[in-house]
Amino acid sequence: VTIVSTEYTRAGYDFIGWNTIADGTGTTYQSSNTFSMPAADVVLYAQWTLSCTDPVITNPGPQVACVSFNLDNLPITGTNLTNNKAYYNNSQASGGTKISGLITSTQTVWIYDEDGTCTDEESFSITINALDDASLSYTGSTYCSDASDPTPTVTGVTGGSFSSTTGLVINAATGVIDLSASTAGTYTITYTTAGTCPNSSSQSITINAVATAEAGPAQTVCADAATVTLAGSVGGAAASGTWSGGAGTFTPDNTSLTGTYLPTAGEIAAGSVTLILTTDDPSGPCGTASDTVVITINANSTVSAGPNKIITCRDETVVLNGSTNTENYTMEWSTDTGVFVSGENTLTPAVSESGTYTLTITDKNTGCSNSSSVVVTKDISKPNAIILSETTVLTCETTSIELDLSLIHI
């Protein structure tokens, strides 16, 4: 028997075929199907389903995420969709079950919707990538500010950027730390990758201030005024300092940074002495600091004003006999009560009055001076003449006398 192809209609329903049992649990036949007619009559029951509109799901396409993907943040869109739409971990044909929330592994996700017998199903891929490896390390965690600038080793994804807080001077591209330009302190350095799934890691470092010592500028003094005023200073992590290197006398003591130093006779004879200023040892890994200053001691000029002189009635002026072995010099005579007659600008001036005459020689090369004095006295008293005789009276009997003249110079 062939089932006749006839379009049957029913308001609000669609005809879907025939069945040997009214509730549709028997044998189903469609129009134009054939079957063998048994001896008894066969009753076929029309089967109906509610009319529906096919839902159309918009496929979102491949999704890529780092670490996880939240399905709740991806709305299901399309046309004629119903509240039955949902995500599934497999196709309907393969018995997929609903899923939602976070997806933490790469997989295929199905979208399914149905309106009665009207259905639609789409699938798309979700790729989950791990975060970049941002591993880095510096050779140490504690540095002195005068150490070599450290460079990090990036064992993860390269090409990222480095950052930290104010006070640390760091190259954002290479991570090299400028220790001397940074402020002492503890910092956290963050390295952030620039890959598909950016990640960051951090390392803490501490920069310790170093002690600094400044012994001051080199000084030059003369042997007759060899006391030196020191100009030392300490800074950074240092709180104090000590002078050494000289055998002379530090005043008030060798811990006074700006005290004085008196060289020994041996140091004066040697012409110089080197002093060392050393800081105290600050806490932490950074040690002491030291600096030196050279004190040059120039010998004084050699000078002699010559022997003492006497002005007399015969020698109303005398010539002084000054001398020096200094080659490049300036000279100056001075006196308290004396009088220069001539040659005051020479080593051998003529003078006419008693007094102390001082010759000062200054070495033009070193500026060091030396002086010598000579005393000129004046003796111009007249001698007394005394005539001595046994008799001083001439008479007729004594017509002559013998005179004896003596000079007494008082």
Tab-separated table of C-alpha atoms in Angstrom:
chain	number	residue	atom	x	y	z
A	1	VAL	CA	0.000	0.000	0.000
A	2	THR	CA	1.387	3.444	-0.884
A	3	ILE	CA	0.508	6.358	1.366
A	4	VAL	CA	-1.025	9.118	-0.647
A	5	SER	CA	0.895	12.415	-0.725
A	6	THR	CA	-1.644	14.849	0.566
A	7	GLU	CA	-0.977	18.224	2.322
A	8	TYR	CA	-3.015	18.304	5.481
A	9	THR	CA	-3.377	21.526	7.418
A	10	ARG	CA	-4.195	22.415	10.970
A	11	ALA	CA	-4.142	25.894	12.397
A	12	GLY	CA	-0.963	26.512	14.407
A	13	TYR	CA	0.543	23.137	13.554
A	14	ASP	CA	2.710	21.576	10.938
A	15	PHE	CA	1.964	18.092	9.538
A	16	ILE	CA	4.967	15.840	10.091
A	17	GLY	CA	3.716	12.365	8.989
A	18	TRP	CA	1.668	9.319	10.035
A	19	ASN	CA	1.931	6.835	12.869
A	20	THR	CA	0.217	3.606	13.643
A	21	ILE	CA	-0.432	4.817	17.224
A	22	ALA	CA	-2.081	8.085	18.032
A	23	ASP	CA	0.607	9.264	20.480
A	24	GLY	CA	3.273	8.685	17.863
A	25	THR	CA	4.932	5.740	19.567
A	26	GLY	CA	4.067	3.266	16.796
A	27	THR	CA	5.467	2.952	13.304
A	28	THR	CA	5.946	6.236	11.486
A	29	TYR	CA	5.229	6.704	7.814
A	30	GLN	CA	5.644	9.649	5.539
A	31	SER	CA	3.635	10.421	2.455
A	32	SER	CA	4.570	8.163	-0.486
A	33	ASN	CA	5.892	5.486	1.848
A	34	THR	CA	4.690	1.913	1.111
A	35	PHE	CA	4.051	-0.976	3.450
A	36	SER	CA	2.385	-4.431	3.242
A	37	MET	CA	-1.225	-4.442	4.196
A	38	PRO	CA	-2.011	-7.058	6.823
A	39	ALA	CA	-5.274	-9.066	6.929
A	40	ALA	CA	-6.825	-6.560	9.348
A	41	ASP	CA	-7.462	-2.909	8.734
A	42	VAL	CA	-4.620	-0.455	9.506
A	43	VAL	CA	-5.468	2.902	11.056
A	44	LEU	CA	-2.880	5.671	10.559
A	45	TYR	CA	-2.930	8.727	12.802
A	46	ALA	CA	-1.795	12.107	11.518
A	47	GLN	CA	1.123	13.512	13.517
A	48	TRP	CA	1.383	17.244	14.198
A	49	THR	CA	3.901	19.606	15.718
A	50	LEU	CA	3.471	23.176	16.737
A	51	SER	CA	4.515	25.583	14.032
A	52	CYS	CA	8.062	27.181	14.643
A	53	THR	CA	10.543	29.635	13.080
A	54	ASP	CA	14.089	28.462	12.565
A	55	PRO	CA	16.558	30.310	14.891
A	56	VAL	CA	19.702	31.650	13.154
A	57	ILE	CA	22.821	31.859	15.377
A	58	THR	CA	25.613	34.287	14.484
A	59	ASN	CA	28.934	32.479	14.757
A	60	PRO	CA	31.319	34.671	16.821
A	61	GLY	CA	34.371	33.207	15.127
A	62	PRO	CA	37.629	32.056	16.745
A	63	GLN	CA	38.377	33.504	20.178
A	64	VAL	CA	41.847	33.924	21.673
A	65	ALA	CA	42.458	34.677	25.335
A	66	CYS	CA	45.224	34.687	27.898
A	67	VAL	CA	44.867	32.233	30.798
A	68	SER	CA	41.060	32.015	30.553
A	69	PHE	CA	38.023	33.068	28.545
A	70	ASN	CA	34.731	34.008	30.156
A	71	LEU	CA	31.770	32.777	28.084
A	72	ASP	CA	29.503	34.972	30.148
A	73	ASN	CA	31.144	37.961	28.475
A	74	LEU	CA	30.333	36.678	24.956
A	75	PRO	CA	26.594	37.136	24.273
A	76	ILE	CA	24.877	34.726	21.870
A	77	THR	CA	23.500	36.761	18.996
A	78	GLY	CA	21.462	36.039	15.902
A	79	THR	CA	17.843	36.158	14.733
A	80	ASN	CA	14.734	34.321	15.917
A	81	LEU	CA	16.619	33.172	19.001
A	82	THR	CA	14.827	31.823	22.062
A	83	ASN	CA	15.660	31.583	25.696
A	84	ASN	CA	16.844	28.063	25.010
A	85	LYS	CA	20.072	29.282	23.427
A	86	ALA	CA	23.187	28.150	25.290
A	87	TYR	CA	26.818	27.081	24.997
A	88	TYR	CA	27.691	23.367	24.912
A	89	ASN	CA	30.869	21.388	25.245
A	90	ASN	CA	29.950	19.219	22.260
A	91	SER	CA	27.411	18.958	19.496
A	92	GLN	CA	23.858	17.884	20.214
A	93	ALA	CA	24.399	14.809	18.140
A	94	SER	CA	27.314	13.858	20.379
A	95	GLY	CA	25.459	14.531	23.597
A	96	GLY	CA	26.921	17.906	24.444
A	97	THR	CA	26.106	19.488	27.823
A	98	LYS	CA	25.664	23.108	28.674
A	99	ILE	CA	28.670	25.132	29.815
A	100	SER	CA	29.223	28.707	31.016
A	101	GLY	CA	31.749	30.888	32.831
A	102	LEU	CA	35.493	30.463	32.489
A	103	ILE	CA	37.183	28.394	29.821
A	104	THR	CA	40.758	27.622	30.864
A	105	SER	CA	41.916	25.349	28.054
A	106	THR	CA	41.884	25.455	24.287
A	107	GLN	CA	38.717	23.780	22.928
A	108	THR	CA	35.746	23.916	20.559
A	109	VAL	CA	32.511	25.358	21.892
A	110	TRP	CA	29.038	24.795	20.367
A	111	ILE	CA	26.089	27.178	20.422
A	112	TYR	CA	22.671	25.559	20.193
A	113	ASP	CA	19.146	26.949	20.117
A	114	GLU	CA	15.768	25.329	19.449
A	115	ASP	CA	12.220	26.409	18.956
A	116	GLY	CA	10.239	23.230	19.028
A	117	THR	CA	11.532	21.281	16.083
A	118	CYS	CA	13.304	24.320	14.705
A	119	THR	CA	16.967	24.356	15.732
A	120	ASP	CA	20.329	25.870	14.850
A	121	GLU	CA	23.810	24.938	15.944
A	122	GLU	CA	27.186	26.658	15.455
A	123	SER	CA	30.666	25.935	16.730
A	124	PHE	CA	33.807	28.046	17.206
A	125	SER	CA	37.260	27.616	18.710
A	126	ILE	CA	38.631	29.179	21.870
A	127	THR	CA	42.423	29.288	22.118
A	128	ILE	CA	43.852	29.816	25.598
A	129	ASN	CA	47.443	31.108	25.711
A	130	ALA	CA	49.622	31.120	28.777
A	131	LEU	CA	50.993	34.404	30.099
A	132	ASP	CA	54.429	35.423	28.833
A	133	ASP	CA	57.379	34.256	30.868
A	134	ALA	CA	58.635	37.479	32.445
A	135	SER	CA	61.450	35.901	34.450
A	136	LEU	CA	64.447	38.155	35.118
A	137	SER	CA	67.270	38.420	37.601
A	138	TYR	CA	70.054	40.758	38.636
A	139	THR	CA	73.371	39.395	39.828
A	140	GLY	CA	72.718	40.661	43.322
A	141	SER	CA	70.186	42.352	45.522
A	142	THR	CA	72.455	44.807	47.349
A	143	TYR	CA	74.801	47.280	45.684
A	144	CYS	CA	77.081	50.135	46.642
A	145	SER	CA	76.448	53.333	44.726
A	146	ASP	CA	79.999	53.329	43.333
A	147	ALA	CA	79.778	49.773	41.968
A	148	SER	CA	79.503	48.870	38.286
A	149	ASP	CA	76.006	49.416	36.934
A	150	PRO	CA	74.141	46.051	36.991
A	151	THR	CA	72.424	44.616	33.907
A	152	PRO	CA	69.521	42.166	34.321
A	153	THR	CA	69.292	38.745	32.730
A	154	VAL	CA	65.882	38.114	31.144
A	155	THR	CA	65.282	34.378	30.857
A	156	GLY	CA	61.699	34.804	29.689
A	157	VAL	CA	60.258	36.834	26.837
A	158	THR	CA	62.621	39.639	25.860
A	159	GLY	CA	61.738	43.057	24.492
A	160	GLY	CA	59.702	44.219	27.473
A	161	SER	CA	60.140	47.334	29.597
A	162	PHE	CA	61.566	48.041	33.048
A	163	SER	CA	60.179	50.432	35.613
A	164	SER	CA	60.513	51.366	39.261
A	165	THR	CA	59.731	54.152	41.699
A	166	THR	CA	61.178	57.649	41.868
A	167	GLY	CA	64.787	57.728	42.999
A	168	LEU	CA	66.019	54.790	40.931
A	169	VAL	CA	67.601	55.708	37.605
A	170	ILE	CA	66.974	52.757	35.281
A	171	ASN	CA	67.053	52.308	31.514
A	172	ALA	CA	63.481	51.358	30.583
A	173	ALA	CA	64.608	49.316	27.574
A	174	THR	CA	67.655	47.482	28.970
A	175	GLY	CA	67.060	47.501	32.720
A	176	VAL	CA	70.584	48.795	33.397
A	177	ILE	CA	70.619	50.632	36.742
A	178	ASP	CA	72.671	53.811	37.073
A	179	LEU	CA	73.829	53.266	40.636
A	180	SER	CA	75.764	56.507	41.065
A	181	ALA	CA	72.843	58.619	39.816
A	182	SER	CA	70.246	56.813	41.955
A	183	THR	CA	69.254	57.758	45.469
A	184	ALA	CA	70.251	55.276	48.134
A	185	GLY	CA	67.331	53.090	49.210
A	186	THR	CA	65.372	49.910	48.491
A	187	TYR	CA	63.460	49.631	45.210
A	188	THR	CA	61.197	47.152	43.461
A	189	ILE	CA	61.996	46.772	39.771
A	190	THR	CA	59.162	45.551	37.545
A	191	TYR	CA	59.708	43.944	34.133
A	192	THR	CA	56.652	43.850	31.846
A	193	THR	CA	56.616	41.841	28.609
A	194	ALA	CA	55.087	43.085	25.377
A	195	GLY	CA	54.034	39.722	23.918
A	196	THR	CA	50.633	38.215	23.105
A	197	CYS	CA	49.871	37.703	26.757
A	198	PRO	CA	51.815	40.367	28.684
A	199	ASN	CA	53.116	39.420	32.082
A	200	SER	CA	55.340	41.020	34.674
A	201	SER	CA	57.760	40.031	37.376
A	202	SER	CA	59.698	42.027	39.916
A	203	GLN	CA	62.877	42.008	41.942
A	204	SER	CA	63.843	44.072	44.948
A	205	ILE	CA	67.279	45.709	45.156
A	206	THR	CA	68.938	47.932	47.729
A	207	ILE	CA	71.438	50.658	46.925
A	208	ASN	CA	73.722	51.685	49.781
A	209	ALA	CA	75.375	55.087	49.859
A	210	VAL	CA	79.168	54.926	49.904
A	211	ALA	CA	81.409	56.920	52.163
A	212	THR	CA	83.169	59.840	50.488
A	213	ALA	CA	86.339	61.600	51.552
A	214	GLU	CA	87.781	64.855	50.263
A	215	ALA	CA	91.177	65.828	51.639
A	216	GLY	CA	91.016	69.274	50.085
A	217	PRO	CA	93.201	70.958	47.458
A	218	ALA	CA	96.973	70.649	47.367
A	219	GLN	CA	98.688	73.352	49.427
A	220	THR	CA	102.029	75.097	49.286
A	221	VAL	CA	103.629	76.743	52.325
A	222	CYS	CA	106.974	78.246	53.222
A	223	ALA	CA	109.339	76.584	55.631
A	224	ASP	CA	109.191	79.422	58.157
A	225	ALA	CA	105.366	79.301	58.189
A	226	ALA	CA	104.724	75.636	57.568
A	227	THR	CA	101.547	75.267	59.642
A	228	VAL	CA	98.773	74.157	57.258
A	229	THR	CA	95.053	74.722	57.737
A	230	LEU	CA	93.376	71.503	56.600
A	231	ALA	CA	90.233	71.481	54.451
A	232	GLY	CA	88.983	67.908	54.741
A	233	SER	CA	85.381	66.760	54.461
A	234	VAL	CA	83.458	63.484	54.503
A	235	GLY	CA	80.048	62.634	53.110
A	236	GLY	CA	77.742	59.913	51.859
A	237	ALA	CA	77.516	57.183	54.470
A	238	ALA	CA	80.507	58.505	56.402
A	239	ALA	CA	80.082	60.396	59.658
A	240	SER	CA	83.704	61.091	60.589
A	241	GLY	CA	87.254	60.814	59.356
A	242	THR	CA	90.845	60.502	60.553
A	243	TRP	CA	94.038	62.080	59.233
A	244	SER	CA	97.211	60.033	58.855
A	245	GLY	CA	100.352	59.898	56.759
A	246	GLY	CA	102.290	62.654	58.499
A	247	ALA	CA	104.613	62.511	61.508
A	248	GLY	CA	103.902	66.099	62.482
A	249	THR	CA	101.335	67.551	64.854
A	250	PHE	CA	97.595	67.681	64.178
A	251	THR	CA	95.715	70.321	66.172
A	252	PRO	CA	93.416	69.815	68.025
A	253	ASP	CA	93.862	66.179	66.942
A	254	ASN	CA	93.857	64.019	63.827
A	255	THR	CA	90.072	63.595	63.861
A	256	SER	CA	89.483	67.296	63.246
A	257	LEU	CA	88.772	67.581	59.537
A	258	THR	CA	89.556	71.289	59.388
A	259	GLY	CA	92.241	71.570	62.055
A	260	THR	CA	95.892	72.430	61.440
A	261	TYR	CA	99.002	70.406	60.713
A	262	LEU	CA	102.574	71.343	61.640
A	263	PRO	CA	105.163	69.348	59.651
A	264	THR	CA	108.252	67.938	61.301
A	265	ALA	CA	111.715	69.300	60.615
A	266	GLY	CA	112.373	66.252	58.486
A	267	GLU	CA	109.245	66.863	56.399
A	268	ILE	CA	110.225	70.516	55.988
A	269	ALA	CA	113.686	69.448	54.859
A	270	ALA	CA	112.181	66.885	52.470
A	271	GLY	CA	110.068	69.611	50.867
A	272	SER	CA	106.687	67.883	51.067
A	273	VAL	CA	104.385	65.604	53.037
A	274	THR	CA	101.343	63.615	51.898
A	275	LEU	CA	98.400	63.440	54.295
A	276	ILE	CA	95.632	60.836	54.046
A	277	LEU	CA	92.034	61.389	55.126
A	278	THR	CA	90.161	58.118	55.791
A	279	THR	CA	86.469	57.894	56.682
A	280	ASP	CA	84.930	55.718	59.343
A	281	ASP	CA	83.522	52.367	58.195
A	282	PRO	CA	79.769	52.845	57.617
A	283	SER	CA	77.253	50.087	58.249
A	284	GLY	CA	76.430	47.856	55.303
A	285	PRO	CA	78.593	46.323	52.613
A	286	CYS	CA	80.252	49.547	51.471
A	287	GLY	CA	83.626	50.186	53.089
A	288	THR	CA	85.718	53.200	53.959
A	289	ALA	CA	86.864	55.896	51.571
A	290	SER	CA	90.097	57.853	51.556
A	291	ASP	CA	91.707	60.777	49.796
A	292	THR	CA	95.149	62.366	49.877
A	293	VAL	CA	96.476	65.890	49.853
A	294	VAL	CA	100.071	66.878	49.144
A	295	ILE	CA	101.581	69.684	51.200
A	296	THR	CA	104.562	71.241	49.401
A	297	ILE	CA	106.998	73.024	51.723
A	298	ASN	CA	109.236	75.537	49.976
A	299	ALA	CA	112.528	76.447	51.584
A	300	ASN	CA	112.951	80.035	52.713
A	301	SER	CA	115.322	82.329	50.884
A	302	THR	CA	118.852	82.542	52.308
A	303	VAL	CA	119.756	86.064	53.333
A	304	SER	CA	122.453	87.855	55.301
A	305	ALA	CA	122.474	91.554	56.087
A	306	GLY	CA	126.230	91.381	56.680
A	307	PRO	CA	128.387	92.303	59.709
A	308	ASN	CA	127.558	95.139	62.069
A	309	LYS	CA	129.006	98.557	61.109
A	310	ILE	CA	130.271	101.678	62.982
A	311	ILE	CA	129.902	105.256	61.753
A	312	THR	CA	132.796	107.482	62.854
A	313	CYS	CA	134.038	111.033	62.296
A	314	ARG	CA	136.240	109.656	59.573
A	315	ASP	CA	133.645	107.242	58.110
A	316	GLU	CA	130.519	109.313	58.149
A	317	THR	CA	128.767	106.702	55.922
A	318	VAL	CA	129.162	102.963	55.871
A	319	VAL	CA	128.193	100.419	53.210
A	320	LEU	CA	126.138	97.426	54.300
A	321	ASN	CA	127.084	94.025	52.892
A	322	GLY	CA	123.817	92.119	52.235
A	323	SER	CA	123.882	88.798	50.360
A	324	THR	CA	121.620	85.907	49.199
A	325	ASN	CA	121.928	82.715	47.169
A	326	THR	CA	118.378	83.033	45.843
A	327	GLU	CA	118.558	83.560	42.097
A	328	ASN	CA	115.144	85.036	41.243
A	329	TYR	CA	114.206	87.380	44.048
A	330	THR	CA	112.899	90.719	45.162
A	331	MET	CA	114.539	92.599	48.040
A	332	GLU	CA	113.686	95.297	50.524
A	333	TRP	CA	115.732	97.167	53.122
A	334	SER	CA	114.004	98.664	56.124
A	335	THR	CA	115.232	100.428	59.246
A	336	ASP	CA	113.932	101.759	62.521
A	337	THR	CA	116.070	104.894	63.026
A	338	GLY	CA	118.660	104.624	60.297
A	339	VAL	CA	119.026	106.674	57.152
A	340	PHE	CA	119.825	105.376	53.696
A	341	VAL	CA	122.140	107.544	51.653
A	342	SER	CA	122.168	105.512	48.456
A	343	GLY	CA	121.729	102.028	47.036
A	344	GLU	CA	118.633	101.268	49.019
A	345	ASN	CA	117.473	98.951	46.226
A	346	THR	CA	120.751	97.017	46.179
A	347	LEU	CA	122.338	94.524	48.526
A	348	THR	CA	124.968	97.116	49.463
A	349	PRO	CA	123.306	100.399	50.428
A	350	ALA	CA	125.168	103.273	52.057
A	351	VAL	CA	123.789	104.485	55.402
A	352	SER	CA	124.595	107.479	57.563
A	353	GLU	CA	122.780	106.977	60.833
A	354	SER	CA	122.792	104.384	63.542
A	355	GLY	CA	119.966	101.910	63.776
A	356	THR	CA	118.901	98.388	62.925
A	357	TYR	CA	118.782	97.702	59.199
A	358	THR	CA	116.760	94.694	58.011
A	359	LEU	CA	117.159	93.013	54.598
A	360	THR	CA	114.182	90.940	53.372
A	361	ILE	CA	114.613	88.615	50.374
A	362	THR	CA	111.519	87.104	48.675
A	363	ASP	CA	111.856	84.198	46.224
A	364	LYS	CA	109.819	85.122	43.153
A	365	ASN	CA	109.264	81.446	42.297
A	366	THR	CA	107.870	80.371	45.659
A	367	GLY	CA	106.857	83.585	47.370
A	368	CYS	CA	108.798	82.545	50.444
A	369	SER	CA	110.676	85.299	52.285
A	370	ASN	CA	113.479	85.509	54.808
A	371	SER	CA	115.024	88.425	56.692
A	372	SER	CA	118.348	89.305	58.324
A	373	SER	CA	119.305	92.373	60.362
A	374	VAL	CA	122.517	94.325	60.920
A	375	VAL	CA	123.185	96.920	63.642
A	376	VAL	CA	124.922	100.169	62.750
A	377	THR	CA	126.343	102.225	65.634
A	378	LYS	CA	127.712	105.761	65.543
A	379	ASP	CA	130.880	106.914	67.306
A	380	ILE	CA	131.724	110.570	66.501
A	381	SER	CA	132.798	111.868	69.973
A	382	LYS	CA	135.944	114.168	69.868
A	383	PRO	CA	139.079	113.035	71.751
A	384	ASN	CA	140.419	115.124	74.745
A	385	ALA	CA	144.015	116.479	74.438
A	386	ILE	CA	146.063	116.666	77.733
A	387	ILE	CA	149.519	118.136	78.010
A	388	LEU	CA	151.585	116.608	80.758
A	389	SER	CA	154.736	118.254	82.202
A	390	GLU	CA	156.556	118.305	85.516
A	391	THR	CA	156.506	122.074	85.422
A	392	THR	CA	154.284	124.429	83.669
A	393	VAL	CA	155.963	127.754	84.631
A	394	LEU	CA	158.760	129.423	82.695
A	395	THR	CA	161.191	131.507	84.724
A	396	CYS	CA	164.505	133.172	84.194
A	397	GLU	CA	166.034	129.952	85.355
A	398	THR	CA	163.621	127.716	83.450
A	399	THR	CA	163.497	129.042	79.995
A	400	SER	CA	161.962	125.929	78.431
A	401	ILE	CA	159.839	122.924	79.316
A	402	GLU	CA	159.243	119.527	77.633
A	403	LEU	CA	155.687	118.846	76.797
A	404	ASP	CA	154.101	115.323	76.717
A	405	LEU	CA	150.887	115.244	74.658
A	406	SER	CA	148.342	112.404	75.299
A	407	LEU	CA	145.042	111.861	73.625
A	408	ILE	CA	142.226	110.507	75.644
A	409	HIS	CA	139.258	109.256	73.660
A	410	ILE	CA	136.321	109.034	75.929
